[in-house]
XYZ file of C-alpha atoms in Angstrom:
331
model
C -0.098 0.181 -0.109
C 1.396 3.260 -0.926
C 1.820 6.158 1.419
C 0.546 9.776 1.092
C 0.227 12.992 3.013
C -2.541 14.554 4.485
C -2.841 17.379 2.150
C -2.777 15.096 -1.105
C -5.185 12.783 1.083
C -7.799 15.682 1.380
C -7.157 16.342 -2.096
C -8.274 13.119 -3.263
C -11.378 13.581 -0.713
C -12.380 16.697 -3.088
C -12.085 14.674 -6.415
C -14.005 11.189 -5.299
C -17.348 10.823 -4.088
C -18.098 9.825 -0.111
C -17.437 5.846 -0.943
C -14.225 7.073 -2.440
C -14.780 6.571 -5.907
C -13.903 8.815 -8.716
C -15.938 9.888 -10.949
C -14.619 12.526 -13.134
C -15.614 14.401 -16.166
C -13.046 15.256 -18.509
C -13.339 18.600 -20.422
C -9.223 19.256 -21.254
C -9.850 18.590 -25.162
C -8.096 21.498 -27.150
C -7.013 20.788 -30.565
C -9.907 17.681 -31.302
C -12.550 20.044 -29.877
C -11.884 23.267 -31.700
C -11.870 20.571 -34.649
C -15.361 19.215 -34.007
C -16.983 22.267 -33.280
C -15.692 23.664 -36.345
C -17.397 20.414 -38.076
C -20.449 20.772 -36.663
C -20.711 24.379 -37.065
C -19.182 24.541 -40.720
C -17.083 27.230 -40.025
C -13.844 27.665 -37.984
C -13.835 27.626 -34.255
C -12.806 30.908 -32.160
C -11.522 30.639 -29.027
C -14.979 32.089 -27.214
C -16.707 29.209 -28.632
C -14.353 26.950 -27.216
C -14.424 28.801 -24.148
C -18.094 28.670 -23.695
C -19.006 25.359 -24.685
C -16.309 24.113 -22.185
C -18.126 26.931 -19.523
C -21.501 24.933 -20.522
C -20.732 21.482 -19.925
C -19.228 22.478 -16.432
C -22.452 23.863 -14.984
C -24.703 21.317 -17.038
C -22.671 18.342 -15.699
C -20.327 19.170 -12.943
C -23.569 18.700 -10.332
C -23.417 14.763 -11.184
C -19.700 14.351 -11.176
C -17.435 13.970 -8.249
C -14.692 16.177 -10.005
C -13.932 17.832 -13.498
C -10.548 17.723 -15.527
C -9.840 20.926 -18.054
C -7.044 22.751 -19.282
C -5.711 26.296 -18.261
C -5.640 27.748 -21.382
C -9.343 27.340 -22.502
C -10.683 25.701 -18.956
C -10.435 27.949 -16.547
C -13.790 30.039 -17.116
C -15.459 26.553 -17.266
C -13.873 26.071 -13.441
C -15.643 29.072 -12.140
C -19.113 27.654 -13.085
C -18.651 24.130 -11.818
C -20.267 22.442 -8.720
C -19.061 23.825 -5.604
C -18.659 20.120 -4.335
C -16.864 19.177 -7.631
C -12.763 18.507 -7.172
C -10.893 20.101 -10.054
C -8.214 18.820 -11.840
C -5.960 20.752 -14.366
C -3.540 19.727 -17.419
C -0.019 20.324 -17.475
C 0.611 19.206 -20.825
C -0.090 21.191 -24.476
C -2.859 19.135 -26.509
C -1.531 16.742 -28.614
C 2.586 16.022 -28.971
C 5.689 17.740 -29.609
C 5.899 17.244 -33.310
C 9.322 18.588 -34.104
C 11.032 15.583 -33.253
C 10.438 11.365 -33.071
C 8.521 9.751 -30.513
C 5.631 11.670 -29.710
C 7.278 13.443 -27.291
C 5.241 15.616 -24.015
C 4.997 18.870 -24.599
C 4.211 21.125 -21.732
C 2.164 24.427 -21.445
C 5.047 26.866 -21.006
C 3.297 29.161 -18.268
C 2.132 26.243 -16.544
C 3.595 24.704 -13.293
C 3.001 22.682 -10.414
C 2.788 25.570 -7.994
C 0.582 27.730 -10.315
C -2.133 24.932 -10.897
C -2.513 24.781 -7.102
C -2.882 28.865 -6.934
C -5.423 28.547 -9.639
C -7.350 25.948 -7.117
C -6.398 22.687 -8.845
C -6.857 19.427 -6.654
C -4.271 17.616 -8.761
C -1.779 17.476 -11.225
C -2.925 15.263 -14.324
C -0.021 15.094 -17.193
C -0.444 12.892 -20.216
C 2.512 11.057 -21.695
C 2.048 9.208 -25.072
C 4.017 5.965 -24.617
C 4.853 2.617 -26.793
C 6.942 0.220 -24.267
C 8.525 -1.401 -27.280
C 9.977 2.176 -28.633
C 13.782 2.952 -28.500
C 15.115 3.274 -24.860
C 16.454 6.366 -25.949
C 12.873 7.793 -26.234
C 11.219 6.605 -23.171
C 14.222 7.215 -20.838
C 13.445 10.869 -21.832
C 9.423 10.275 -21.337
C 10.760 8.655 -18.153
C 12.473 11.302 -17.056
C 9.544 14.133 -17.637
C 7.190 12.160 -15.385
C 9.868 11.792 -12.797
C 9.935 15.597 -13.108
C 6.073 16.184 -12.786
C 5.745 13.808 -10.034
C 8.288 15.466 -8.090
C 6.446 18.949 -8.562
C 3.940 17.207 -7.689
C 4.824 15.773 -4.409
C 6.542 19.285 -3.226
C 3.308 20.873 -3.881
C 1.337 18.206 -2.276
C -0.771 17.493 -4.810
C -2.215 14.474 -6.143
C -0.124 13.407 -9.477
C -2.695 11.742 -12.024
C -0.859 10.295 -14.824
C -2.692 9.527 -18.280
C -0.996 7.190 -20.797
C -1.818 6.909 -23.697
C -0.456 4.042 -25.885
C 0.316 3.390 -29.624
C 2.971 1.723 -31.734
C 5.586 3.210 -33.102
C 5.231 0.806 -36.469
C 1.420 1.065 -36.701
C -0.134 4.512 -37.816
C -3.532 3.457 -37.310
C -4.513 3.106 -33.648
C -7.800 1.939 -34.658
C -6.932 -0.964 -36.864
C -6.926 -4.514 -35.976
C -3.084 -4.622 -36.480
C -3.260 -2.319 -33.258
C -5.677 -4.091 -31.785
C -3.933 -7.326 -31.558
C -0.912 -5.605 -29.530
C -2.654 -3.143 -27.194
C -3.402 -5.140 -24.426
C 0.405 -6.184 -24.281
C 1.276 -2.389 -24.568
C -1.297 -1.058 -21.903
C 0.072 -3.829 -19.517
C 3.562 -2.923 -20.073
C 2.800 0.648 -19.538
C 0.758 0.191 -16.223
C 3.494 -2.019 -14.946
C 6.330 0.592 -15.623
C 4.713 3.734 -14.215
C 3.777 1.992 -11.624
C 7.014 2.294 -10.361
C 7.497 4.600 -7.006
C 10.074 6.740 -8.458
C 7.467 8.399 -10.736
C 5.588 9.720 -7.651
C 1.999 8.864 -9.756
C -0.668 8.812 -7.192
C -3.539 7.666 -9.637
C -2.937 6.131 -13.207
C -5.659 7.366 -15.844
C -5.352 4.064 -18.317
C -6.851 2.589 -21.318
C -9.067 -0.060 -21.646
C -6.871 -2.678 -22.389
C -8.806 -3.400 -25.885
C -10.511 -2.023 -28.619
C -13.947 -3.240 -27.807
C -14.999 -3.079 -31.661
C -12.798 -6.097 -31.909
C -14.639 -8.040 -28.872
C -17.561 -10.346 -29.957
C -20.301 -8.850 -29.246
C -19.224 -5.487 -29.919
C -17.645 -5.786 -33.547
C -20.027 -5.190 -35.486
C -18.292 -5.788 -39.650
C -14.952 -5.787 -37.749
C -13.287 -9.465 -37.185
C -12.915 -10.768 -33.682
C -9.952 -10.006 -31.837
C -10.679 -11.234 -28.153
C -13.903 -13.148 -26.740
C -15.715 -11.631 -24.107
C -14.347 -14.026 -22.157
C -10.717 -13.102 -23.398
C -11.467 -9.415 -22.448
C -12.559 -9.964 -19.132
C -9.316 -11.951 -18.342
C -7.265 -9.011 -19.822
C -9.245 -6.681 -17.463
C -7.917 -9.138 -14.445
C -4.587 -9.113 -15.481
C -4.826 -5.129 -15.667
C -5.905 -5.020 -12.147
C -3.166 -7.381 -10.803
C -0.388 -4.982 -12.619
C -0.411 -2.073 -10.409
C -0.946 -1.480 -6.842
C -1.537 2.047 -7.217
C -5.481 3.535 -7.560
C -6.479 3.551 -11.720
C -9.079 4.910 -13.214
C -10.626 4.400 -17.008
C -10.483 7.097 -19.502
C -13.138 6.677 -22.604
C -11.040 7.121 -25.488
C -13.493 8.422 -27.325
C -15.967 5.371 -27.283
C -20.049 5.836 -27.023
C -21.490 6.216 -23.322
C -23.072 2.778 -24.186
C -19.977 0.943 -25.160
C -17.699 2.582 -22.142
C -20.701 1.544 -19.764
C -20.212 -1.782 -21.084
C -16.531 -2.035 -20.618
C -17.096 -0.722 -17.145
C -19.393 -3.953 -16.787
C -16.763 -6.359 -18.173
C -14.438 -5.132 -15.694
C -16.434 -5.524 -12.958
C -17.612 -8.980 -13.415
C -14.007 -9.680 -14.189
C -13.311 -8.612 -10.651
C -10.763 -5.567 -11.548
C -10.006 -3.229 -8.712
C -10.516 -0.551 -10.577
C -11.023 2.945 -8.618
C -13.483 4.562 -10.986
C -13.348 6.684 -14.358
C -12.630 10.121 -16.148
C -14.623 10.314 -18.508
C -14.817 12.913 -21.426
C -16.421 12.278 -25.225
C -18.371 9.260 -24.334
C -20.458 11.881 -21.611
C -20.940 15.139 -23.772
C -19.547 14.514 -27.556
C -23.242 14.590 -29.184
C -23.699 17.740 -27.352
C -22.004 19.925 -29.950
C -23.651 19.698 -32.791
C -26.677 20.905 -31.471
C -24.342 23.513 -29.720
C -22.578 24.782 -32.783
C -24.904 24.280 -35.573
C -27.870 25.657 -33.523
C -27.199 27.379 -30.106
C -25.986 27.511 -26.926
C -29.400 27.056 -25.415
C -29.838 24.116 -27.592
C -26.260 22.305 -26.793
C -27.330 23.227 -23.094
C -30.659 21.527 -23.273
C -28.976 18.303 -24.881
C -26.386 18.399 -22.089
C -29.373 18.720 -18.973
C -31.350 15.624 -20.516
C -28.960 13.537 -22.500
C -25.628 14.233 -21.006
C -27.330 14.079 -17.549
C -28.320 10.661 -18.199
C -25.318 9.366 -20.009
C -23.589 10.523 -16.610
C -25.941 8.859 -14.076
C -25.673 5.580 -15.851
C -22.124 5.377 -15.839
C -22.311 6.936 -12.053
C -24.697 3.473 -11.812
C -22.225 1.295 -13.333
C -19.581 2.579 -10.991
C -21.302 1.008 -7.970
C -19.027 -1.855 -7.695
C -15.867 0.142 -8.202
C -13.235 0.418 -5.480
C -12.341 3.036 -3.045
C -8.941 4.630 -3.704
C -8.634 4.410 0.220
C -8.204 0.630 -0.308
C -4.506 1.716 -1.910
C -3.302 4.419 -0.417
C -2.805 5.263 3.164
C -2.077 8.191 5.197
C 1.346 9.166 6.726
C 1.141 9.465 10.135
């Protein structure tokens, strides 16, 4: 069991339910959100539109979430209209990754720091790293050092450190392909094992489901079956056993129905996961009415279907475990 300070535990309590389950809402998308808003409106999206959409999501949905994740570039106004009982995670990285060198290197927000996240009212630092555990050690060593530095900042500022890891294969261009679906589980498990090491100072891992549900029997549609549902559950159990840290699932762009199906499989597998940090699965369909019609139309969708999505997800989390089972407070 890992040890955390009383200050970190206090922030963790703000980010979770009374039962210690993290049921958080992600609205830290930037480049992808800008593109989605532009496509829906059939015209370029300006910064005001992005800010206003984040504010709408925050004000309409945070009453039903334990915390919200957003970015300091467009998302700070959204933090001001969140529900008072809703905790706050702030991103440290720029959207995407550094494209000026190979290896999908992290790219930090130039005017951001752990101290500034704390001063902005953040209850946790969230940092995203793209990781291929089978890529060259020279590249991965740099990424490991990045994570170590952010972990040290979180420790110095007595904030929880939420590390988000997105896997890829340097030799497979399409992460949605059957080819990647066949290797994804191995990538996810190796990556979780690496960043569970104490040297990184991670408090909570934000991780992918270790398979692409669109290649799981019963959910595969026109795709070939890569995994049966039992094989998928076995992977979820292995994922649970590979780390002693609290870990939460990200939705990775699937639908609300698919994400809930994944959560139910994790529960049936007996996985000791500790919640979710769910983004597009909850609110993505609100983009079209918001951008193409009006803010009122977007808010109407959020206050009805969006609310139903997040409440259905909360219902599905009833068998998730408390983070308190994995972290103890230092005396």
